[in-house]
Structure formats: C-alpha cells, structure tokens
mmCIF file of C-alpha atoms in Angstrom:
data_model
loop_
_atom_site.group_PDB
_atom_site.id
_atom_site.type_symbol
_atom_site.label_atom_id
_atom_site.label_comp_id
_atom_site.label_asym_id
_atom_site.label_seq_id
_atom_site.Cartn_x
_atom_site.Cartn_y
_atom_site.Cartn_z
ATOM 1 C CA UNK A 204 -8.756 70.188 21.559
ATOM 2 C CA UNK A 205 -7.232 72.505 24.234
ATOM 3 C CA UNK A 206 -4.259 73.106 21.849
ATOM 4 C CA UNK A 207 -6.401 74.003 18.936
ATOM 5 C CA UNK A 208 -8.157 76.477 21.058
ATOM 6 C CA UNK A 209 -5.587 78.511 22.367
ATOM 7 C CA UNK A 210 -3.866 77.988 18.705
ATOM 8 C CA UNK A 211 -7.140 79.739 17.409
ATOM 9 C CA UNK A 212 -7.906 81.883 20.317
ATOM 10 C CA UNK A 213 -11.228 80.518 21.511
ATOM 11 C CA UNK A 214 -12.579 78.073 23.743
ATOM 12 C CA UNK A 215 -12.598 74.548 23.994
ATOM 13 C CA UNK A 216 -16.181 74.764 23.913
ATOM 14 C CA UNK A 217 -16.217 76.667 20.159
ATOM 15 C CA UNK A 218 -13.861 74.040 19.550
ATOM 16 C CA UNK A 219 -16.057 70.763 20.020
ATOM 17 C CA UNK A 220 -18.792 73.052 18.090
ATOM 18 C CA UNK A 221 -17.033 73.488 15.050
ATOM 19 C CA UNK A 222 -15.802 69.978 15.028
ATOM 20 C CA UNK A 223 -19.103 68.711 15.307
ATOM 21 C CA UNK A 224 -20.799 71.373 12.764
ATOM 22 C CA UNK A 225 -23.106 72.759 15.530
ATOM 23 C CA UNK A 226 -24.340 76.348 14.499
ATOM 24 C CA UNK A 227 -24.068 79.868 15.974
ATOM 25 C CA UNK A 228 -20.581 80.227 15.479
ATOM 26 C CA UNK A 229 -19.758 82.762 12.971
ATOM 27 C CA UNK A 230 -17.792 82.099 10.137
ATOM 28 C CA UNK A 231 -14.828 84.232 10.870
ATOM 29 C CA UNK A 232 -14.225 82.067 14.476
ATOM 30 C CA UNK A 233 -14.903 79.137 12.491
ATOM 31 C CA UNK A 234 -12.134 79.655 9.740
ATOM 32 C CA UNK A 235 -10.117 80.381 12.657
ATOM 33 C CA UNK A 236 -10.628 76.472 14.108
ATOM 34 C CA UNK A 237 -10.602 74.894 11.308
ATOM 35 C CA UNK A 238 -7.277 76.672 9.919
ATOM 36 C CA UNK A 239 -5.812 75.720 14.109
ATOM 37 C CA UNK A 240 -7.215 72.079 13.361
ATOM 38 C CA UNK A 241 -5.580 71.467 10.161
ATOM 39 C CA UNK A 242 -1.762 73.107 11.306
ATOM 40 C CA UNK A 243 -1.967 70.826 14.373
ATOM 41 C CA UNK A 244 -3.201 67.775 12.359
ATOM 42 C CA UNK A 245 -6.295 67.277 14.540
ATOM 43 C CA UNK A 246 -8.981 65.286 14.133
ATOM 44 C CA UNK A 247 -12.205 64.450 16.151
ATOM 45 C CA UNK A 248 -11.975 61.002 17.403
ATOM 46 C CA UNK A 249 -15.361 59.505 15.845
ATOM 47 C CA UNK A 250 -15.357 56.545 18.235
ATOM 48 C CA UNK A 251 -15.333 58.632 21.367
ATOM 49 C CA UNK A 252 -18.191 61.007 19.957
ATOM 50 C CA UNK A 253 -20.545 57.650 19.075
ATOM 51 C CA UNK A 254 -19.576 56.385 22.587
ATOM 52 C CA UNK A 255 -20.891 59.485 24.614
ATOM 53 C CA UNK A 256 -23.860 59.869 22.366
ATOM 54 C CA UNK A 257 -24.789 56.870 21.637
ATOM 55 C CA UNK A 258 -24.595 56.707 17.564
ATOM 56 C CA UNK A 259 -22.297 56.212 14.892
ATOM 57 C CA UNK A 260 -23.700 57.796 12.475
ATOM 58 C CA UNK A 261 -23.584 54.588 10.101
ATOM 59 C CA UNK A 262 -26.274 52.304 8.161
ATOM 60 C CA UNK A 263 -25.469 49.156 7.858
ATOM 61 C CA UNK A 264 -26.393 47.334 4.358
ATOM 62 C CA UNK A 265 -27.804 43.846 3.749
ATOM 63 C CA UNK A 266 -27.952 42.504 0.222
ATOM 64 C CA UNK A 267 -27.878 39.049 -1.515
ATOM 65 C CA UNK A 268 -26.165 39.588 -4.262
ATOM 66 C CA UNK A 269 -24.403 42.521 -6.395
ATOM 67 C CA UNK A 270 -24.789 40.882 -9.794
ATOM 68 C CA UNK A 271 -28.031 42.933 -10.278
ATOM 69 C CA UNK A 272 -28.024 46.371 -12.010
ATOM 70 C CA UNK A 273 -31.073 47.275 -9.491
ATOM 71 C CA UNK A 274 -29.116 46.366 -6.175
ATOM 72 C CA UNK A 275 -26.163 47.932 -7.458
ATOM 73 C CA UNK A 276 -27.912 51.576 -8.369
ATOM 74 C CA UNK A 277 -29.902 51.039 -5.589
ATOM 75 C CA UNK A 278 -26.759 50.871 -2.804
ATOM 76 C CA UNK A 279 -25.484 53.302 -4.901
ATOM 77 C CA UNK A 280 -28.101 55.631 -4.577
ATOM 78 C CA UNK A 281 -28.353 54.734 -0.917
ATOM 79 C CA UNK A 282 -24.659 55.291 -0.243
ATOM 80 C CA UNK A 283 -25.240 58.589 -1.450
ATOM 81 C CA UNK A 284 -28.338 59.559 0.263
ATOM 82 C CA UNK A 285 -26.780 58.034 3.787
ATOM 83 C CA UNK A 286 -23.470 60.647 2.831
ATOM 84 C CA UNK A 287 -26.223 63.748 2.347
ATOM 85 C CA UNK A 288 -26.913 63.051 6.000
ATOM 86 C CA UNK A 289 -23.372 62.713 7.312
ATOM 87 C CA UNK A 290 -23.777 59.046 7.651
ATOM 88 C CA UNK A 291 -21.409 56.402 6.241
ATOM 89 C CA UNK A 292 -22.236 52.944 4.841
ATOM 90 C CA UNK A 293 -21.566 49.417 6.061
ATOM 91 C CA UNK A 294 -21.940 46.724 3.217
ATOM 92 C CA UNK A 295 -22.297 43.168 4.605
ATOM 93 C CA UNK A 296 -23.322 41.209 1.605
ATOM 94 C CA UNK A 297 -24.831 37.626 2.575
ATOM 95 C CA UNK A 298 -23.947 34.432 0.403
ATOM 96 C CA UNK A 299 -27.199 32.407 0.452
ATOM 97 C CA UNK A 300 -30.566 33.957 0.851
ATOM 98 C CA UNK A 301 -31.368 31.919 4.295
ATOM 99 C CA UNK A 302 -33.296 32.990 7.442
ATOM 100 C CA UNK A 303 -29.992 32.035 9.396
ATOM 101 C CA UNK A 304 -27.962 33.817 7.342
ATOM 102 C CA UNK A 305 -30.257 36.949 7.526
ATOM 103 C CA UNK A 306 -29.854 36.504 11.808
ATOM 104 C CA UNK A 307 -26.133 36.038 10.841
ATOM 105 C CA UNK A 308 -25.586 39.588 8.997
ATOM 106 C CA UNK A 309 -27.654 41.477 11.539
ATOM 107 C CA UNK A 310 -25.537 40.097 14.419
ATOM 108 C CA UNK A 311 -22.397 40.801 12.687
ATOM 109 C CA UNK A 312 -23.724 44.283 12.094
ATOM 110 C CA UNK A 313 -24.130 44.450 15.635
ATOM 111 C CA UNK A 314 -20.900 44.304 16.365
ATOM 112 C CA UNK A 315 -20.144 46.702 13.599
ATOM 113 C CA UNK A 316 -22.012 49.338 15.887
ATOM 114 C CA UNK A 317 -24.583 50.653 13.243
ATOM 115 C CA UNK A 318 -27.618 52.758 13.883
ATOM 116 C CA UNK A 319 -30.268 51.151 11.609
ATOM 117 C CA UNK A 320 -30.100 48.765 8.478
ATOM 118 C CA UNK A 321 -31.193 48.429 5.383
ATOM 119 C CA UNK A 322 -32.092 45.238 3.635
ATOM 120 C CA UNK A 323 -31.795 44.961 -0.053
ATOM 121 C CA UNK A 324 -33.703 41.984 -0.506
ATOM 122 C CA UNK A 325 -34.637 41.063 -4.091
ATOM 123 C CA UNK A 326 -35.433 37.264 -3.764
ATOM 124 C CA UNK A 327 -37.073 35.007 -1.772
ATOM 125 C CA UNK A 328 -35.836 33.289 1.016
ATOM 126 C CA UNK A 329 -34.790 29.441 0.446
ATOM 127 C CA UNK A 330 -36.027 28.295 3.978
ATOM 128 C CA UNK A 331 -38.978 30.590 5.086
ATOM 129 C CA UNK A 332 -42.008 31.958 3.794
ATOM 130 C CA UNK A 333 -41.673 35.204 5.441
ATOM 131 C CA UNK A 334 -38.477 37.485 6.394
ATOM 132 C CA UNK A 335 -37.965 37.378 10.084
ATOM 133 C CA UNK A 336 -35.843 40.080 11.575
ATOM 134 C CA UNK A 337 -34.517 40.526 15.187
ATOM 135 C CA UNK A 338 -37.024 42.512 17.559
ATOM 136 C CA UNK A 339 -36.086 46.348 18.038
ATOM 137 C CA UNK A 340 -33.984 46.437 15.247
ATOM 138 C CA UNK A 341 -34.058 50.239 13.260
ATOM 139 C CA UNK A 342 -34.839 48.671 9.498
ATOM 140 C CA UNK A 343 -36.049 49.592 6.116
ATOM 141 C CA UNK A 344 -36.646 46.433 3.266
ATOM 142 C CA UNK A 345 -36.018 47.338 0.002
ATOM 143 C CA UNK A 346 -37.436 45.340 -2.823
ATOM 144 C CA UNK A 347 -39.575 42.896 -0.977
ATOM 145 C CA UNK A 348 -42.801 41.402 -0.414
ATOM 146 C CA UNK A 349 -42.843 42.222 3.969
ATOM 147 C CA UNK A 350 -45.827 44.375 3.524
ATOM 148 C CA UNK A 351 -47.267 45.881 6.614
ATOM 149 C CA UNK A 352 -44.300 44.033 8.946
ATOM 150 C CA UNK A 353 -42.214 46.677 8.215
ATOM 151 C CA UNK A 354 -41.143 49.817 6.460
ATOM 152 C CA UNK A 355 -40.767 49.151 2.993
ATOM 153 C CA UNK A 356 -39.583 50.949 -0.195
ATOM 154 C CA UNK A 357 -40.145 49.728 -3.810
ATOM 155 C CA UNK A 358 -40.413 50.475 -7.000
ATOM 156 C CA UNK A 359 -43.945 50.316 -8.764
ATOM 157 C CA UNK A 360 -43.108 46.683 -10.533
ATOM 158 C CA UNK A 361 -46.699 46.627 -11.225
ATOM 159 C CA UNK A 362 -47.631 50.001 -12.750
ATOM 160 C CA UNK A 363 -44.705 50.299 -14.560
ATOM 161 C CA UNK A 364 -45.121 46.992 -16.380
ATOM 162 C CA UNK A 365 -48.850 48.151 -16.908
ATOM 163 C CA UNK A 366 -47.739 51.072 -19.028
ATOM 164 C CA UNK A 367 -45.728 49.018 -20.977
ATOM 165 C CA UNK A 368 -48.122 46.207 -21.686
ATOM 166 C CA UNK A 369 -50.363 49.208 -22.393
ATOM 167 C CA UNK A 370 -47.972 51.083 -24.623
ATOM 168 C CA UNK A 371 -47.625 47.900 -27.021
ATOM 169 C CA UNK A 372 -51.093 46.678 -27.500
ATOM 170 C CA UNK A 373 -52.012 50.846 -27.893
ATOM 171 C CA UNK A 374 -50.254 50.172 -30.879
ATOM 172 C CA UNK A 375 -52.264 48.035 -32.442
ATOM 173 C CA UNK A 376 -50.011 44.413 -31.442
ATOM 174 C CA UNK A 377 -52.692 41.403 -30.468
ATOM 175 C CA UNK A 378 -51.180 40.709 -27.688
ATOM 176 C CA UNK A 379 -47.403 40.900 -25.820
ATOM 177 C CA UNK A 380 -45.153 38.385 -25.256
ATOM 178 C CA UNK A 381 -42.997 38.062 -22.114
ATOM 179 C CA UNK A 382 -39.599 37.542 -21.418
ATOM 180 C CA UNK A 383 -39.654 36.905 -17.249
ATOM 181 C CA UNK A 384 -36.806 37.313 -14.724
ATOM 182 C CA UNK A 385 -35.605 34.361 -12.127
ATOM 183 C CA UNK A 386 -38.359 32.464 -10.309
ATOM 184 C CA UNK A 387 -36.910 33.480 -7.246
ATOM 185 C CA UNK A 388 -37.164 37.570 -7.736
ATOM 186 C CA UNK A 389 -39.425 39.500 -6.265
ATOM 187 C CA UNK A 390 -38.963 41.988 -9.185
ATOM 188 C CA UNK A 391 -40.060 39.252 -11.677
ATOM 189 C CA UNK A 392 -42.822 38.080 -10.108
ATOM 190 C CA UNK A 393 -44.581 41.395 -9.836
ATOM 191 C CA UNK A 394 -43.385 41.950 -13.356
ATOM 192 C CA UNK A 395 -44.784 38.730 -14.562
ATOM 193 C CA UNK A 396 -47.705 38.593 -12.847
ATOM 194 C CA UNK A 397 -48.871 42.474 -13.737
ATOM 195 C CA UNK A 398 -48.219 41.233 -17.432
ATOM 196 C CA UNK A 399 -50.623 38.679 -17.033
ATOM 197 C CA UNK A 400 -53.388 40.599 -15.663
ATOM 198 C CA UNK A 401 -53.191 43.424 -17.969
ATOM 199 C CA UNK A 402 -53.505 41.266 -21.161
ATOM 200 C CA UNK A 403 -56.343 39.519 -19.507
ATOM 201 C CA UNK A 404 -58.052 42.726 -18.662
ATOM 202 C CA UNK A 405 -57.920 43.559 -22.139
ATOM 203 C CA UNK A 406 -59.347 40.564 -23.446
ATOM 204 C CA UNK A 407 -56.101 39.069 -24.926
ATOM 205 C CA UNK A 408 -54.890 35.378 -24.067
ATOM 206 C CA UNK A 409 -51.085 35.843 -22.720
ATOM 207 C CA UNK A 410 -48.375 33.832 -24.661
ATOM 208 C CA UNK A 411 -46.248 31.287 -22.943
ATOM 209 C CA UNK A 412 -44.090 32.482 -20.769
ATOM 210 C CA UNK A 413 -39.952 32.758 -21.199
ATOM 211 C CA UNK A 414 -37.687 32.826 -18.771
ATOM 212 C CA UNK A 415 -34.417 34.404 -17.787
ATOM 213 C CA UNK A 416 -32.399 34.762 -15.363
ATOM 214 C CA UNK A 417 -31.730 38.832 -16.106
ATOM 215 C CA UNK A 418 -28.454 38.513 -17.971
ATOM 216 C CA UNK A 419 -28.024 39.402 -21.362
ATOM 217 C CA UNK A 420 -27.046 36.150 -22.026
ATOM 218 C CA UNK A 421 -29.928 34.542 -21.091
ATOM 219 C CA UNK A 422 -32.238 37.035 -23.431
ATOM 220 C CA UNK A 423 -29.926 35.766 -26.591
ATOM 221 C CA UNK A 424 -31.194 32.569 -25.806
ATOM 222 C CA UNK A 425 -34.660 33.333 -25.193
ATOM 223 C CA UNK A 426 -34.194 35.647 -28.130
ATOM 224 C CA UNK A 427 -33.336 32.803 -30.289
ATOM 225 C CA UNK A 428 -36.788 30.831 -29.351
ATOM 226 C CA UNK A 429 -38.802 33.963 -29.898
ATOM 227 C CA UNK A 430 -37.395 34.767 -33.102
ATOM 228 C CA UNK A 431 -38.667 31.530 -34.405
ATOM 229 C CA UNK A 432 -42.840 32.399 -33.212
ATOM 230 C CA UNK A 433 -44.024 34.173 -36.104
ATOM 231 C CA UNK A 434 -46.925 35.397 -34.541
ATOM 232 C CA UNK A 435 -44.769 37.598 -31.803
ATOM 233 C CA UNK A 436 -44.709 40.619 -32.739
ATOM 234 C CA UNK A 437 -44.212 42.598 -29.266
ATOM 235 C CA UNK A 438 -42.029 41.527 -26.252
ATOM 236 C CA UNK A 439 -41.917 42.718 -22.772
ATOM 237 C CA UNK A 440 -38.321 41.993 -21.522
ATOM 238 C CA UNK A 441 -38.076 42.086 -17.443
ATOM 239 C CA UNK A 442 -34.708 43.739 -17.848
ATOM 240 C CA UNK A 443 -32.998 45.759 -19.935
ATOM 241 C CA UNK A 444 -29.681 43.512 -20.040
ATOM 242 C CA UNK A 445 -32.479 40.786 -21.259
ATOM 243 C CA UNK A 446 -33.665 42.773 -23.708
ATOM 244 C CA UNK A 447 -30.544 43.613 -25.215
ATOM 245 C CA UNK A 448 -29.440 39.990 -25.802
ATOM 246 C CA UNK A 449 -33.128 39.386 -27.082
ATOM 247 C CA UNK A 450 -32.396 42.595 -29.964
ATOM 248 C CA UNK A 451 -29.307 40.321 -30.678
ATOM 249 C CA UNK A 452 -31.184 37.314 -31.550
ATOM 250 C CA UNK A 453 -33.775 39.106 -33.398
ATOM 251 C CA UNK A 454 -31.326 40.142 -35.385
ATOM 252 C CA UNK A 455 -29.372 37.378 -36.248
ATOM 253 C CA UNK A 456 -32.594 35.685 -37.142
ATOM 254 C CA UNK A 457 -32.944 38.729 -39.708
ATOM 255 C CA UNK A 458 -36.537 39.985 -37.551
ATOM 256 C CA UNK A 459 -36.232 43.478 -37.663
ATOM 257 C CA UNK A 460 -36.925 45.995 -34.999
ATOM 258 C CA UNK A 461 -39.581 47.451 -34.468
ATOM 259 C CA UNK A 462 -40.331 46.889 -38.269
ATOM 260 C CA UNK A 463 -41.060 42.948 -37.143
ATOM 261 C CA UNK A 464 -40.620 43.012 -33.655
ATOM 262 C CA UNK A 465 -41.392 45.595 -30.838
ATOM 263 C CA UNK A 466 -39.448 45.555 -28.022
ATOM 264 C CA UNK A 467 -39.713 46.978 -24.197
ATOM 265 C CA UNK A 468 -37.517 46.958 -21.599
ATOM 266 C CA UNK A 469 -36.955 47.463 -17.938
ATOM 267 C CA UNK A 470 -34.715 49.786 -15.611
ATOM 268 C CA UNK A 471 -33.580 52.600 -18.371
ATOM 269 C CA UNK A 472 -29.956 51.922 -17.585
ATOM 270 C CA UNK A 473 -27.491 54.548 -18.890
ATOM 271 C CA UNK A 474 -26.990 52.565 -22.116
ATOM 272 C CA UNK A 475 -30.400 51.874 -22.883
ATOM 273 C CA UNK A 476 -30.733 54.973 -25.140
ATOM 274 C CA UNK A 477 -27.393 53.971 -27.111
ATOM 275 C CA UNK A 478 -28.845 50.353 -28.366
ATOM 276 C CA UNK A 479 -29.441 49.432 -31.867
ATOM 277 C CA UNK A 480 -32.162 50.614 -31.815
ATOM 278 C CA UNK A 481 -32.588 52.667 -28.760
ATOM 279 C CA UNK A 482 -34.585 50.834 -26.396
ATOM 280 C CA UNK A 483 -37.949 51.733 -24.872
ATOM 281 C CA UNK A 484 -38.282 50.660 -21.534
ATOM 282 C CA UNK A 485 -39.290 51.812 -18.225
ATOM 283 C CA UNK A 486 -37.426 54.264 -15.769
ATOM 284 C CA UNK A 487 -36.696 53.353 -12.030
ATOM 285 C CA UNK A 488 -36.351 55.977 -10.131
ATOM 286 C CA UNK A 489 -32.989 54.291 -7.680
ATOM 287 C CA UNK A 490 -32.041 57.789 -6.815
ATOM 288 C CA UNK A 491 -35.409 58.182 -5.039
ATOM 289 C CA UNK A 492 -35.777 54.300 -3.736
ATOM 290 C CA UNK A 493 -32.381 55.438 -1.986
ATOM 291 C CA UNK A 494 -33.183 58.737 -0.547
ATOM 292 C CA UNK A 495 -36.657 56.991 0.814
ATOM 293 C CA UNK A 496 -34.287 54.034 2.022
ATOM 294 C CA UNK A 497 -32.667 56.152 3.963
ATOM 295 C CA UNK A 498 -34.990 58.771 4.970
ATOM 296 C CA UNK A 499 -37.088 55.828 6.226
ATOM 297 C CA UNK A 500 -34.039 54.121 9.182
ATOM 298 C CA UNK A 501 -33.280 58.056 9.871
ATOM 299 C CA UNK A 502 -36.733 58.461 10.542
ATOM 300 C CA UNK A 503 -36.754 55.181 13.065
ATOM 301 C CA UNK A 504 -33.709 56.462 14.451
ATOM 302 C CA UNK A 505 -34.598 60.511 15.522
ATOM 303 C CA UNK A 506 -38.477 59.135 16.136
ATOM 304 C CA UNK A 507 -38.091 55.714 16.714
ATOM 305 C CA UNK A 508 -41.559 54.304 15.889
ATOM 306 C CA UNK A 509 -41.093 53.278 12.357
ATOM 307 C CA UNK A 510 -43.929 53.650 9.865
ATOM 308 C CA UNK A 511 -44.979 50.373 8.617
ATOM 309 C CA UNK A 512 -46.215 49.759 5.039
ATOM 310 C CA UNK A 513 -44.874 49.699 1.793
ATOM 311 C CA UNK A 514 -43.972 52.983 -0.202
ATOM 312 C CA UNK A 515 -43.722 52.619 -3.912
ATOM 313 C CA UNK A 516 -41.424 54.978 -6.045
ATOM 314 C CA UNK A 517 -43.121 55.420 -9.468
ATOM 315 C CA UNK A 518 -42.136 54.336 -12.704
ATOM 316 C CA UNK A 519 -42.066 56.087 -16.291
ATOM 317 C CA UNK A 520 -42.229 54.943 -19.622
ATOM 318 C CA UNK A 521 -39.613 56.435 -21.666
ATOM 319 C CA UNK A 522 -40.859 56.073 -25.426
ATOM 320 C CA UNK A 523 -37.359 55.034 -27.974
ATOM 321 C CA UNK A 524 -37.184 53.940 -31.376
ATOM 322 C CA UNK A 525 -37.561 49.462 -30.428
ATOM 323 C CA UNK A 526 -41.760 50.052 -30.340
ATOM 324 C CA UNK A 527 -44.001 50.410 -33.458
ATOM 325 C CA UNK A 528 -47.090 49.454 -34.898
ATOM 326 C CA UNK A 529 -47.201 45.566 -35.987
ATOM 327 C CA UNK A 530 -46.245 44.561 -39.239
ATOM 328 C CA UNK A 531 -49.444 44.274 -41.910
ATOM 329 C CA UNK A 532 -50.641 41.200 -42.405
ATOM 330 C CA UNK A 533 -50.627 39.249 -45.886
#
C-alpha cells in the first residue's frame, strides 16, 4: 500500500479508501490509485480486511438438491442479488434432507467464515417435523413451511394456483384436474392443497389426484393416464417441465390442445412460451425471491434483529394459447 501511494502521489490513507470504495475521494485521485494499483499488481488482501472488521462479505447457501428449475433460478437470482451488494456466494449443497445434516452444513459453513445463510429448503425433512437451526445464526429460509421461527421468503404457491384454477373453470370447464408435484415438496403441497380448496369453494368435486415427481418424464406418464379420462377437459400441472411431458401424451393420444384439453402450468420458464402450443402457466418472480433472500440476512447482519414471518413474492398468470373453452358436448 505504501508503494502504491507514493507511485500515485497520495497517502496511504487515500489508498486503503479507494481500495475499499469509501467515498469523498474525487475521481481524478482515484484514477490515480487505481492506475498505481494495477502497474504494481496490487491487490487488497480480503482475508486481512474480514479479520480486522469482522466480515467477509459472503452468504453462505444451503440447498437439497439442484435438480429443480426453482432452486436453480432461485440461487441464481440470489447469487446475483448477494454480487449487487459486493458479497460473494458459498454453495454447500446437502445430500439427504436430515436435521443432522442441516447441523452438518451450518458447521461446515462455519468454518467457511460466512456472514449469514440462506436455506433453500424445498422439502420436508426425513427425521423432524420442524427445521431446527443453530441459535444466533444470521438466516433467511427460502421455500419453506418455518413460519413465524424465522425470516422467510416464498413465492405465493397458493394465490398463484388460485388464479389458475380460476382462469380454467372462468372458462366454462366443470371442474380441473391436477397433476401434483413430490409428496415431499413444500411447493406441491401448497399447490395441491390450494387446488383443492378452490374447486370446493366453487362448488365443484376435485378429480383424483396425479402425481409427479416434477420431471417431464413423469408428466408423459401421467399424461398417458389422463389422456384416457374423457371427462378431463382442463389440467393444472404443478410444473411446467410436467406439463410439457403431459402436452406430449395428449398428443400422442390424438387429444388436442386446448381444442380437447386445456392446459396450465407452473414457473413460466424461458421455454414455456416456445411449446406446442405455448403454455399458460404462472410466473414466479425468482429475481425478486432472491433480492428479498438477500436483502433479508443483510438486514440481520447491519441490524441484527431479524424480522420473523414469512414474506410472499406474488405470482402472475400469464394467459398462452394451451387454455380454451371446453369442447361442446354431444
């Protein structure tokens, strides 16, 4: 540092400003460093910094699995909220959804030296009814059912899958089938159980339900059993990957959509407007599940009393060509 201020002409003290993007240096000095910096090939040491003030300006993630389209936009969108705030992202992904191996990942994030961590945590634990987490630990839960326990960020399951329930039967279809995520999910269950409640609020008798376990695989197959109800006439698939193996089956069992079948999604991934036909479904907003992610551990770190409760992005139905009115009967 002493070098690179008499290199630029300053003091040490601009120096350590500059490196550490402090303001009320003008920009002329700070050209001046920065051009001294990169001729001398310096570089603040990062560890030093987090040692004498006591952060390291990094989140550490928890998630159970990255076979998920929501986990993976949602880290993504967390990554890049956490890099908005100068703050870089540990990933510690965690094998089996277990209470021990939940203690596990936060220890070894301890010794990662983090600030705060977010848990990505989509399904239910295998040995516990509730998520336990270690005492004055900075944390957000994404995804989850921790309620007031903690700070929590999720995406309206329930209002979302309202609209589309709504959207179908608006249409004039007796009533909505539903093709269901993984026991296990979080996701699904809200899904599923929002389904239930709005047919039943309108007076209609829900179908049996169909499972999958969110691949498009697994909607081919349910596909394959749905083509065969002749009274179907409008699905609500959990996921959009489901729903796309479900148009498959459809159409190999030559029911057409929407002129047979209607068809809603979940998620709006970026393909979801480039299916045959494009899909209607219902946008999650990952981009702003991230950003509240993230604002929420920042927030526990600069204040540290974290807000408890559960904040819920909203959802948006995004209207394609898959929906219609019902086929006439006779």
């Amino acid at each position: 540092m002493a070098d690179v201020a008499q290199l630029a002409g300053v003091s040490s003290q601009t120096v350590s400003r500059v490196s550490n993007g402090f303001p009320g240096v003008n920009e002329q000095t700070r050209r001046q460093v920065l051009t001294a910096m990169k001729e001398l090939g310096y570089r603040p040491n990062s560890a030093a910094r987090a040692l004498k003030r006591g952060e390291f300006r990094t989140i550490g993630v928890i998630t159970f699995t990255l076979a998920t389209t929501g986990n993976v936009r949602t880290l993504e969108a967390i990554a890049t909220s956490a890099a908005q705030e100068g703050y870089a992202v540990t990933l510690l992904p965690v094998a089996v959804p277990t209470q021990d191996e939940v203690r596990g990942a936060f220890s070894r994030l301890g010794e990662l030296a983090v600030d705060a961590v977010i848990v990505i945590m989509e399904v239910h634990l295998l040995d516990a009814a509730q998520l336990s987490l270690p005492p004055h630990v900075k944390v957000v839960v994404a995804d989850s059912d921790a309620g007031d326990r903690f700070t929590v960020v999720d995406t309206d399951q329930a209002g979302g899958t309202r609209d589309a329930v709504r959207h179908l039967l608006e249409l004039g279809h007796r009533t909505v089938w539903h093709l269901a995520g993984p026991e296990e999910s979080f996701a699904a269950q809200r899904r599923t159980d929002a389904w239930r409640t709005e047919l039943e609020s309108a007076g209609r008798t829900p179908p049996p339900l169909v499972r999958g376990d969110w691949s498009a695989e697994s909607g081919y197959r349910a596909g394959l059993h749905l083509a065969e109800q002749q009274d179907c006439t409008a699905v609500f698939a959990a996921n959009d990957q489901m729903a796309l193996g479900l148009l498959r089956a459809l159409h190999e069992r030559g029911r057409r959509v929407p002129e047979d079948v209607s068809v809603v999604g979940f998620d709006d991934i970026p393909e979801a407007g480039s299916f045959l036909p494009p899909l209607t479904t219902v946008h999650q907003d990952f981009a702003e599940v991230g950003r509240r992610c993230v604002e929420g551990v920042l927030h526990q770190v600069r204040q540290s009393e974290p807000e408890h409760g559960t904040r819920l992005v909203p959802t948006q139905l995004v209207v394609r060509k898959s929906t219609a009115p019902p086929p006439r009967q006779g």
